[in-house]
Amino acid sequence: MLAYIVVSLNFFWPWDIFTPGIDRKIMGGPCYCLKFSVEHLLWRGEISIYELNDLTSIMTNQEIAKVLDHIAKILSIKGENPFKVRAYSKASQVIGSLPYQLSSLEDKAKITELPGIGQGIAKKLIELTETGKLDYYEDIKKSEYAPLTEFLDIPGMGPRHARLVYDELGINNLDELRRAAEQGRLRHLHGLGQKLESNILQGIRQVQRYKERYPLAFIYPRAQEILEQMKKVKQIEMITLAGSLRRMKETIADVDILASSNAPEKVMAAFVSLPQAKRIIAKGKTKSSIVTGEGFQVDLRVVPPESYGAASHYFTGSKAHNIKVRSLGMKKGLKINEYGVFRKERQIAGRTEEEIFNAVDLPYIPPELREDAGEVEAGLEGKLPDLVALQDIKGDLHVHSNWTDGNNSIEEMAVAARELGYEYLAICDHSLGLSVARGLTPERLTRQAGEISGLNKKLKDFRVLSGIEVDIKANGELDLAEDDLRSLDIVVAAVHSKFKLSEGEMTKRLIRAIENPVVHIIAHPTGRLIGKREPYPVDMDKVLDACKANGKVLELNAHPERLDLSDLNCRKAQDKGVLIAISTDAHADSQLELMKFGVATARRGWIEPRSVINTLPLSRLLTRLNR
Ligand code: DGT
Ligand code: CA
């Protein structure tokens, strides 16, 4: 019987087969029979829910990308041909950003037509998508070097160093590596030294700190996908993301989803049968938890519709915010929990979140503010901020083109920006100093400005601004002459090197750039890469004061790896009257969409449209830039 299931699975989408509540019209007769057979087996205890789940699992693009990336890393540590390594890592990127699921491709031969994917890897992809396994990977995973791949997440540690610590000291896990670094045992290894040892130690601490949390941008699309699949379950009345994800925190430990239904068992059965559910931790009537193939946990809670608002509020959190609201209720003799607002035993509210807030005399508080950071007090005084929203954004003031390290032409970027409803887009490619990115010389910059002005004649109701992301040198000078910069529409300046200056030196460096009359905006002001690189030390108060005194703008870089300024620094900036620019730093037209992460971070920082320079319409923006 099991064989029958496995064979049949090749013909039918497991999602359709095993998901109760999916419109039966889209399932053929045989599917329905099969569903019945499997459920019957389950019911008779012939297979466990776990086995069922294994049987139904298909590989998502992300899982495939992860396999390819892991292969690339193992090969690099083994010292294989760099071209081969690069081929796997490129393939990983290609698959990870495909707009459709590779496993759903009917004509598998099409895989060989994907850009950047050669015959050899294409064959492996076919094996992976058809069988969910890859013999080559199973084999290479047995290599003694395979466990060392986690070392490659440590900033400053490359494949050569990873192999060195293993070959010389037999170290193959982070804890041991950390201990060896703490005991000063790495510095004696060939080519390592004391400085690198201390960098590695710092890097390990950073990696371990973030290990249990995922960047927002990694979780967000995956959680949306799960939410969309769950929305198809007929028995669900309402459904929402909750927890830190709804509050759009920059890192997420686990995904919380909340649904209302009068048939929770059906909802839970659908949830644990999701193709993403690699492991089921718990399956109950009110709460179930799964772990995805990529290792993060998703919790689903189901409540009756009359409790939906109370539960959304409760499970959105934060915990500290909940406690504050609950204590307001207690003062009014009300009990507030995830089921509703109660006076004695009688439920007086709970169907919507507004009802919960109203019960304690609060206006609706947007999720991004719910951190017990003064939002409850502000709400009681009627002083909640009027938060900036995506629709307020009129343009993007920092994007790249294929003149340097971007993927698209200026025109392609402009067309994509116009499609988003923007009025303007600033092309800010890198300057000379960033030679890895083919930084612009003064001559190329002039030619680029020429292309932009030609394009502006062609494009209607849209303006491409000529700009630059000019490098700030260690002493605070700019990488291009002021005369070359003055002719541009906008000058964005940024630090890309020498991150290890002292706080005093770094602060002086930034302030010198801020005081330079040609500069408009300082990009990604603290240089952090979430989970990878700590912010460089800088006295943010002094930087903000300098911005205020010189009328300069700080960027909130919306790239999810950066989100720099952070939410807290955004709030500080607004409090001091310093404007911010929410910019994507897009290196491809599709990345213009990252704006939503920037806006979410700004909202977490209480930012109002008045504090965001790119909420200005074009004419007012140009006036503000003195252009
Ligand atoms: P995370 O998962 O660390 O990224 O952050 P959250 O906020 O999603 O935290 P999580 O998943 O532990 O819990 C989801 C929400 O449930 C949380 O934001 C507030 C609520 N919650 C959890 N535990 C408690 C609790 O002990 N008391 C109260 N009042 N609320 C709680
Ligand atoms: Ca959570």
XYZ file of C-alpha atoms and ligand atoms in Angstrom:
659
model
C 0.000 0.000 0.000
C 2.798 2.379 0.862
C 4.402 1.713 -2.479
C 1.136 2.693 -4.096
C 1.208 5.998 -2.293
C 4.773 6.751 -3.216
C 4.178 5.971 -6.869
C 0.984 7.956 -6.937
C 2.649 10.928 -5.405
C 4.523 11.442 -8.618
C 1.263 12.176 -10.349
C -0.519 14.411 -7.907
C 0.354 17.442 -5.903
C 0.682 16.336 -2.313
C -0.662 19.684 -1.236
C -3.944 19.072 -3.032
C -4.124 15.497 -1.920
C -3.617 15.856 1.766
C -5.144 19.178 2.485
C -8.646 19.086 3.815
C -10.635 22.143 2.971
C -9.013 22.687 -0.421
C -11.613 23.182 -3.067
C -12.475 19.634 -4.115
C -13.179 20.804 -7.646
C -9.478 21.165 -8.309
C -8.823 17.590 -7.252
C -9.558 14.764 -9.622
C -11.362 11.623 -8.522
C -8.212 9.532 -8.076
C -6.760 12.190 -5.807
C -9.744 12.029 -3.590
C -9.466 8.250 -3.395
C -5.824 8.486 -2.584
C -6.474 11.026 0.113
C -9.013 8.710 1.553
C -6.588 5.774 1.408
C -3.807 7.623 3.158
C -6.045 9.013 5.840
C -7.454 5.566 6.268
C -3.945 4.162 6.754
C -3.234 6.878 9.227
C -6.437 6.164 11.053
C -5.615 2.464 11.192
C -2.211 3.346 12.584
C -0.348 1.775 9.680
C 1.708 4.888 9.146
C 2.404 7.667 11.612
C 1.711 11.307 10.938
C 5.475 11.757 10.715
C 5.817 9.186 7.979
C 2.897 10.715 6.187
C 4.627 14.012 6.384
C 7.871 12.604 5.018
C 5.981 11.060 2.158
C 4.326 14.294 1.213
C 7.409 16.468 1.422
C 8.602 18.128 -1.734
C 11.663 20.309 -1.886
C 11.104 24.028 -1.936
C 13.474 26.281 -3.850
C 14.926 27.457 -0.567
C 15.689 23.915 0.515
C 17.327 23.183 -2.835
C 19.320 26.416 -2.634
C 20.491 25.426 0.822
C 21.742 22.063 -0.445
C 23.653 23.718 -3.308
C 25.129 26.292 -0.978
C 26.223 23.592 1.431
C 27.880 21.674 -1.413
C 29.718 24.836 -2.505
C 30.972 25.374 1.022
C 32.138 21.796 1.509
C 33.932 21.890 -1.850
C 35.617 25.174 -0.959
C 36.947 23.747 2.305
C 38.130 20.641 0.513
C 40.118 22.978 -1.731
C 38.330 22.008 -4.945
C 38.539 23.965 -8.169
C 37.196 27.509 -7.483
C 35.170 27.445 -10.718
C 33.298 24.405 -9.508
C 32.681 26.046 -6.123
C 31.415 29.191 -7.778
C 29.121 27.199 -10.066
C 27.322 25.672 -7.070
C 27.073 28.905 -5.199
C 25.766 30.740 -8.273
C 23.232 27.936 -8.848
C 22.130 28.281 -5.235
C 21.437 31.986 -5.767
C 19.603 31.375 -9.032
C 17.306 28.722 -7.547
C 16.748 30.710 -4.359
C 15.355 33.628 -6.319
C 13.250 31.815 -8.913
C 9.724 33.205 -9.103
C 8.213 29.692 -9.259
C 8.860 26.392 -7.477
C 11.375 24.261 -9.335
C 9.748 21.062 -8.087
C 6.497 22.053 -9.784
C 8.151 22.301 -13.194
C 6.508 19.649 -15.329
C 9.114 19.578 -18.063
C 12.265 18.930 -16.064
C 14.377 19.384 -19.190
C 13.708 23.116 -18.779
C 16.062 23.091 -15.805
C 19.006 22.911 -18.195
C 17.832 26.196 -19.728
C 18.109 28.149 -16.480
C 20.741 30.874 -16.693
C 24.076 30.034 -15.096
C 23.242 26.360 -14.575
C 25.400 23.858 -16.430
C 24.611 20.305 -17.453
C 26.163 18.683 -14.387
C 24.260 20.730 -11.824
C 21.062 20.548 -13.892
C 21.194 16.756 -13.667
C 21.571 16.969 -9.916
C 18.643 19.375 -9.705
C 16.463 16.935 -11.576
C 17.431 14.187 -9.139
C 16.693 16.482 -6.185
C 13.316 17.635 -7.436
C 12.199 14.173 -8.452
C 13.410 12.183 -5.464
C 13.917 14.790 -2.733
C 17.453 13.440 -2.385
C 20.802 13.711 -4.081
C 23.311 10.853 -3.895
C 26.228 13.179 -4.584
C 25.213 15.368 -1.636
C 24.663 12.412 0.685
C 28.152 11.288 -0.213
C 29.944 14.608 0.122
C 28.161 15.278 3.431
C 30.114 12.355 4.873
C 33.369 14.238 4.300
C 35.267 15.043 7.491
C 35.270 18.661 6.287
C 31.473 18.929 6.076
C 30.956 20.063 9.695
C 33.422 22.906 9.140
C 31.012 24.804 6.903
C 29.525 26.598 9.901
C 32.936 28.256 10.368
C 32.388 30.098 7.093
C 29.655 32.171 8.754
C 32.293 33.684 11.021
C 33.363 37.061 9.658
C 37.010 36.929 8.648
C 37.182 33.151 8.458
C 37.558 31.653 5.001
C 37.781 28.043 3.805
C 41.563 27.953 4.201
C 41.384 28.922 7.877
C 38.518 26.512 8.484
C 40.628 23.657 7.203
C 43.712 24.833 9.037
C 42.088 24.694 12.481
C 40.754 21.246 11.716
C 43.946 19.832 10.185
C 46.180 21.252 12.901
C 43.980 21.128 16.003
C 41.193 18.723 15.068
C 38.548 21.360 15.785
C 35.241 20.866 13.950
C 32.588 22.767 15.929
C 31.955 26.322 17.064
C 32.174 25.647 20.807
C 35.609 24.082 20.513
C 36.785 26.793 18.160
C 35.622 29.412 20.628
C 37.458 27.700 23.473
C 40.656 27.452 21.421
C 40.459 31.143 20.525
C 39.828 32.090 24.146
C 42.863 30.051 25.195
C 45.036 31.712 22.535
C 45.675 28.449 20.678
C 44.819 29.748 17.194
C 47.407 32.500 16.999
C 50.270 30.040 16.539
C 48.762 28.477 13.444
C 50.432 29.344 10.172
C 49.203 32.684 8.834
C 46.691 33.302 11.614
C 48.244 35.496 14.306
C 46.839 37.260 17.331
C 44.770 39.862 15.486
C 42.912 37.335 13.394
C 42.401 35.151 16.448
C 40.714 38.003 18.270
C 38.580 38.818 15.191
C 37.550 35.187 14.965
C 36.594 35.123 18.631
C 34.468 38.225 18.195
C 32.923 36.679 15.083
C 32.046 33.432 16.879
C 30.284 35.346 19.659
C 28.309 37.229 17.041
C 27.339 34.086 15.138
C 26.317 32.307 18.333
C 24.263 35.268 19.475
C 22.245 35.291 16.270
C 22.152 31.558 15.770
C 18.720 31.061 17.217
C 17.196 34.051 15.455
C 16.535 34.608 11.769
C 16.708 37.890 9.864
C 13.275 39.350 9.156
C 13.837 39.224 5.418
C 14.568 35.505 5.501
C 11.449 34.648 7.484
C 9.031 37.157 5.954
C 8.498 35.669 2.470
C 8.454 32.119 3.821
C 5.874 32.985 6.449
C 3.767 34.802 3.846
C 3.832 31.687 1.703
C 2.588 29.549 4.593
C -0.075 32.123 5.398
C -1.289 32.124 1.796
C -1.538 28.337 1.805
C -3.450 28.353 5.076
C -5.849 30.993 3.743
C -7.156 28.334 1.380
C -8.415 26.218 4.251
C -12.179 26.619 4.146
C -12.786 26.215 7.847
C -10.699 29.303 8.675
C -12.636 32.534 9.196
C -9.768 34.925 9.870
C -6.023 34.440 9.858
C -3.037 36.670 10.592
C 0.656 36.588 11.302
C 1.365 37.455 14.930
C 4.399 37.690 17.222
C 7.620 39.493 16.383
C 6.954 39.029 12.670
C 3.790 41.133 12.787
C 5.723 43.705 14.805
C 8.385 43.530 12.036
C 11.301 43.088 14.394
C 14.620 42.865 12.615
C 15.185 39.287 13.775
C 12.648 36.573 14.452
C 12.955 33.489 16.674
C 9.830 31.705 15.483
C 6.753 32.382 13.402
C 3.391 32.799 15.125
C 0.180 32.465 13.165
C -3.286 32.925 14.556
C -6.544 31.756 13.008
C -10.168 31.765 14.041
C -12.362 28.794 13.281
C -15.185 26.750 14.652
C -13.552 23.581 13.321
C -10.023 23.708 14.763
C -9.240 20.015 14.121
C -9.616 20.469 10.367
C -7.441 23.572 10.442
C -4.732 21.824 12.417
C -4.790 18.799 10.119
C -4.194 21.108 7.161
C -1.408 22.900 8.974
C 0.611 19.820 9.877
C 0.191 18.548 6.326
C 1.758 21.624 4.760
C 4.596 20.718 2.397
C 6.855 22.947 4.493
C 6.262 20.857 7.625
C 9.333 18.659 7.829
C 8.734 17.775 11.455
C 5.674 18.046 13.654
C 6.425 19.051 17.216
C 2.864 19.186 18.475
C -0.638 18.818 17.110
C -3.497 19.914 19.310
C -6.875 21.600 19.018
C -5.693 25.062 20.007
C -2.001 24.955 19.174
C 0.207 23.066 16.752
C 3.872 23.520 15.959
C 5.902 22.458 12.967
C 9.542 22.805 11.993
C 10.260 23.621 8.361
C 12.975 22.094 6.200
C 14.944 25.272 6.748
C 14.860 24.752 10.470
C 12.553 27.463 11.779
C 9.486 26.769 13.864
C 5.964 27.849 13.047
C 3.242 27.852 15.702
C -0.408 27.999 14.772
C -3.058 28.846 17.325
C -6.731 28.505 16.593
C -9.378 30.304 18.633
C -13.137 30.748 18.265
C -14.147 33.848 16.261
C -15.381 35.706 19.352
C -11.822 35.576 20.744
C -9.951 36.463 17.550
C -9.180 40.106 18.430
C -8.075 39.253 21.956
C -5.847 36.457 20.683
C -4.344 38.609 17.884
C -3.485 41.207 20.466
C -2.104 38.653 22.900
C -0.010 36.676 20.403
C 1.266 39.754 18.591
C 2.825 40.919 21.834
C 5.240 42.051 22.790
C 4.954 40.430 26.149
C 5.880 43.710 27.872
C 3.186 45.571 25.910
C 0.609 42.910 26.814
C 1.408 43.196 30.490
C 0.975 46.997 30.339
C -2.420 46.705 28.645
C -3.538 43.959 31.000
C -2.630 46.081 34.021
C -4.688 48.986 32.620
C -7.585 46.532 32.461
C -7.061 45.433 36.039
C -7.363 49.025 37.207
C -10.809 49.096 35.593
C -11.800 45.769 37.139
C -11.376 43.917 33.826
C -9.583 40.683 33.096
C -7.804 40.635 29.708
C -6.404 37.432 28.263
C -6.113 35.695 24.898
C -9.831 34.802 24.955
C -11.241 38.259 25.518
C -11.966 41.041 27.969
C -14.033 39.879 30.932
C -15.952 41.642 33.664
C -16.377 38.965 36.305
C -17.149 35.902 34.158
C -18.910 37.809 31.377
C -17.026 38.465 28.135
C -17.488 42.103 27.130
C -15.038 42.318 24.201
C -12.641 40.221 22.112
C -13.778 39.899 18.512
C -11.436 42.621 17.199
C -8.212 44.215 18.415
C -9.910 47.632 18.444
C -12.339 46.278 21.047
C -9.430 45.300 23.291
C -7.801 48.721 23.076
C -11.123 50.513 23.501
C -11.886 48.534 26.634
C -8.932 50.275 28.309
C -9.538 53.683 26.690
C -6.736 53.321 24.173
C -6.858 54.107 20.459
C -5.679 51.354 18.083
C -1.923 50.930 18.461
C -0.153 49.676 15.298
C 1.758 46.396 15.851
C 5.179 47.938 15.119
C 4.806 50.168 18.180
C 3.846 47.453 20.636
C 7.136 47.195 22.526
C 6.219 48.963 25.763
C 8.392 51.821 24.585
C 5.952 54.542 25.608
C 3.159 53.656 23.176
C 0.589 52.916 25.895
C 1.275 56.209 27.673
C 1.220 58.093 24.340
C -2.052 56.370 23.448
C -3.678 57.421 26.716
C -2.606 61.033 26.106
C -3.763 60.956 22.475
C -0.174 61.448 21.302
C 0.504 58.384 19.195
C 2.600 59.181 16.115
C 1.011 59.335 12.689
C 3.298 56.624 11.280
C 4.844 56.748 7.841
C 3.410 54.148 5.440
C 4.638 52.638 2.179
C 2.173 54.777 0.202
C 3.861 57.925 1.536
C 7.146 57.085 -0.179
C 7.594 59.110 -3.386
C 10.926 57.749 -4.566
C 14.096 55.861 -3.774
C 17.243 57.877 -3.145
C 19.928 55.217 -3.264
C 20.058 52.516 -5.926
C 22.771 51.038 -8.137
C 22.937 50.239 -11.825
C 25.092 48.074 -14.057
C 27.519 50.972 -14.360
C 29.000 49.509 -11.173
C 27.844 46.437 -9.265
C 24.105 46.570 -10.000
C 22.337 44.049 -12.245
C 20.125 46.363 -14.287
C 20.547 49.320 -16.579
C 19.560 52.781 -15.363
C 16.521 52.692 -17.634
C 15.376 49.320 -16.284
C 15.708 50.598 -12.728
C 13.766 53.753 -13.617
C 10.961 51.848 -15.302
C 10.632 49.534 -12.290
C 10.541 52.526 -9.929
C 7.878 54.229 -12.018
C 5.811 51.067 -11.902
C 5.890 51.267 -8.112
C 4.244 54.663 -8.416
C 7.370 56.661 -7.561
C 8.061 60.165 -8.877
C 11.840 59.882 -8.785
C 14.813 57.570 -8.419
C 18.396 58.483 -7.549
C 21.114 56.450 -9.240
C 23.927 56.367 -6.698
C 26.612 54.066 -7.994
C 29.882 53.551 -6.165
C 32.862 55.852 -6.426
C 36.423 55.076 -7.367
C 37.557 53.753 -3.980
C 35.307 50.743 -4.218
C 37.327 49.086 -6.935
C 35.678 45.700 -6.336
C 32.480 47.300 -7.570
C 34.133 49.011 -10.567
C 33.658 52.367 -8.814
C 33.087 55.379 -11.075
C 35.952 57.626 -12.112
C 35.111 61.334 -12.633
C 34.992 60.666 -16.399
C 32.581 57.754 -16.126
C 30.468 59.743 -13.673
C 30.127 62.531 -16.242
C 29.184 60.046 -18.937
C 26.639 58.465 -16.613
C 25.087 61.859 -15.876
C 24.815 62.308 -19.676
C 22.931 59.032 -20.013
C 20.609 60.077 -17.194
C 19.801 63.416 -18.748
C 19.037 61.696 -22.068
C 16.773 59.275 -20.279
C 14.928 62.085 -18.507
C 13.995 63.558 -21.870
C 12.405 60.253 -22.753
C 10.606 59.364 -19.524
C 7.369 61.151 -18.814
C 6.231 62.184 -15.317
C 9.323 60.690 -13.788
C 12.755 61.972 -12.898
C 15.983 60.051 -12.629
C 18.329 61.929 -10.327
C 22.036 61.709 -10.990
C 23.777 60.772 -7.787
C 26.679 58.907 -6.279
C 27.434 56.786 -3.261
C 30.774 58.381 -2.594
C 33.223 56.671 -0.307
C 34.209 58.388 2.937
C 37.915 57.817 3.484
C 39.335 57.056 6.931
C 40.091 60.736 7.565
C 36.579 61.826 6.574
C 37.558 63.169 3.157
C 35.556 62.079 0.147
C 36.843 59.812 -2.554
C 35.977 62.238 -5.381
C 36.716 65.948 -5.754
C 33.997 68.326 -4.632
C 33.883 69.863 -8.114
C 32.952 66.496 -9.580
C 30.210 66.045 -7.006
C 28.653 69.500 -7.143
C 27.194 68.933 -10.591
C 25.172 65.937 -9.391
C 21.572 66.087 -8.171
C 22.314 64.190 -4.978
C 25.389 63.083 -3.056
C 25.146 60.131 -0.715
C 28.313 59.419 1.277
C 29.199 56.169 2.991
C 31.869 54.272 4.885
C 32.966 51.049 3.186
C 36.364 50.362 4.716
C 38.494 50.788 7.839
C 35.701 49.733 10.182
C 38.035 49.229 13.076
C 38.681 52.865 13.951
C 38.043 53.921 17.548
C 34.681 55.478 18.403
C 36.289 58.927 18.537
C 37.979 58.528 15.141
C 34.872 57.090 13.489
C 32.672 59.861 14.874
C 35.140 62.488 13.610
C 35.248 60.756 10.225
C 31.462 60.860 9.834
C 31.124 64.412 11.120
C 33.740 65.629 8.656
C 31.671 64.132 5.837
C 28.466 65.619 7.284
C 30.091 69.057 7.403
C 31.191 68.796 3.781
C 28.837 71.136 1.901
C 28.447 68.837 -1.114
C 27.078 65.914 0.914
C 23.308 65.452 1.314
C 22.878 62.039 2.915
C 25.019 59.636 4.961
C 24.233 56.066 3.870
C 23.928 53.112 6.270
C 25.361 55.205 9.092
C 26.576 52.466 11.449
C 27.755 49.890 8.905
C 26.135 46.931 10.578
C 25.215 43.717 8.737
C 22.599 41.954 10.839
C 23.997 38.683 12.139
C 27.285 39.222 10.307
C 28.927 42.454 11.311
C 28.379 44.549 14.412
C 27.880 48.297 13.931
C 31.127 50.213 14.091
C 31.442 52.232 17.277
C 30.169 55.749 16.726
C 28.731 58.452 18.984
C 25.269 58.700 17.434
C 24.276 61.755 19.501
C 27.198 63.733 18.123
C 26.494 62.535 14.587
C 22.839 63.565 14.895
C 23.789 66.961 16.313
C 26.115 67.499 13.354
C 23.332 66.539 10.948
C 20.955 68.934 12.634
C 23.475 71.781 12.577
C 24.302 71.204 8.886
C 20.826 70.264 7.640
C 22.008 66.792 6.605
C 19.998 63.603 6.258
C 20.730 60.115 7.603
C 19.764 57.087 5.568
C 17.650 54.248 6.832
C 18.993 51.594 4.503
C 16.060 49.258 3.848
C 18.187 46.335 2.773
C 17.111 43.672 5.268
C 20.701 42.779 5.998
C 21.336 46.340 7.110
C 18.213 48.121 8.420
C 20.635 50.854 9.309
C 19.685 53.208 10.990
C 18.074 50.890 13.482
C 14.581 51.567 14.826
C 16.000 53.085 18.026
C 18.344 55.416 16.160
C 15.473 56.480 13.873
C 13.508 57.547 16.897
C 16.499 59.482 18.229
C 16.889 61.209 14.864
C 13.254 62.297 14.780
C 13.432 63.512 18.374
C 16.389 65.709 17.419
C 14.655 66.971 14.282
C 16.978 65.174 11.851
C 15.467 63.939 8.588
C 15.951 60.382 7.372
C 15.901 58.948 3.834
C 14.434 55.465 3.537
C 16.379 53.952 0.634
C 16.744 50.415 -0.640
C 20.349 50.386 -1.928
C 18.823 48.130 -4.608
C 21.337 46.357 -6.833
C 18.557 44.914 -9.038
C 15.127 46.175 -10.089
C 13.378 43.519 -7.985
C 15.119 44.852 -4.866
C 13.189 48.120 -5.040
C 10.539 46.075 -3.226
C 12.738 45.984 -0.129
C 11.359 49.419 0.716
C 8.718 47.708 2.878
C 11.372 46.559 5.348
C 12.736 50.079 5.621
C 9.293 51.533 6.177
C 8.551 48.884 8.822
C 11.768 49.731 10.669
C 10.925 53.431 10.469
C 7.479 52.697 11.903
C 9.116 50.779 14.750
C 11.137 53.963 15.285
C 7.921 56.062 15.555
C 8.782 57.883 12.325
C 6.192 60.207 10.822
C 6.118 61.197 7.135
C 7.370 64.695 8.043
C 10.714 63.142 9.096
C 11.294 61.260 5.842
C 12.836 63.252 3.001
C 11.603 60.869 0.316
C 7.984 61.488 1.199
C 8.476 64.901 -0.427
C 7.178 65.354 -3.959
C 9.912 65.971 -6.562
C 9.806 69.772 -6.612
C 10.029 70.074 -2.834
C 12.744 67.432 -2.713
C 14.852 69.393 -5.211
C 14.392 72.572 -3.196
C 15.471 70.720 -0.066
C 18.573 69.454 -1.921
C 19.306 73.021 -3.102
C 18.849 71.935 -6.710
P 10.351 35.979 19.012
O 9.583 34.746 18.756
O 11.395 35.843 20.061
O 10.897 36.581 17.777
O 9.345 37.073 19.636
P 7.762 36.962 19.861
O 7.326 38.298 20.346
O 7.121 36.443 18.655
O 7.648 35.974 21.087
P 6.983 34.544 21.230
O 6.978 33.802 19.956
O 7.669 33.918 22.392
O 5.496 34.836 21.690
C 4.546 35.412 20.826
C 3.732 36.401 21.584
O 2.952 35.728 22.588
C 4.548 37.405 22.374
O 4.956 38.485 21.571
C 3.574 37.804 23.431
C 2.795 36.568 23.707
N 3.339 35.915 24.904
C 4.167 34.878 24.946
N 4.425 34.545 26.221
C 3.736 35.408 26.995
C 3.577 35.588 28.406
O 4.143 34.888 29.228
N 2.774 36.615 28.804
C 2.135 37.429 27.928
N 1.378 38.399 28.375
N 2.266 37.282 26.602
C 3.050 36.286 26.158
Ca 7.566 34.352 17.738
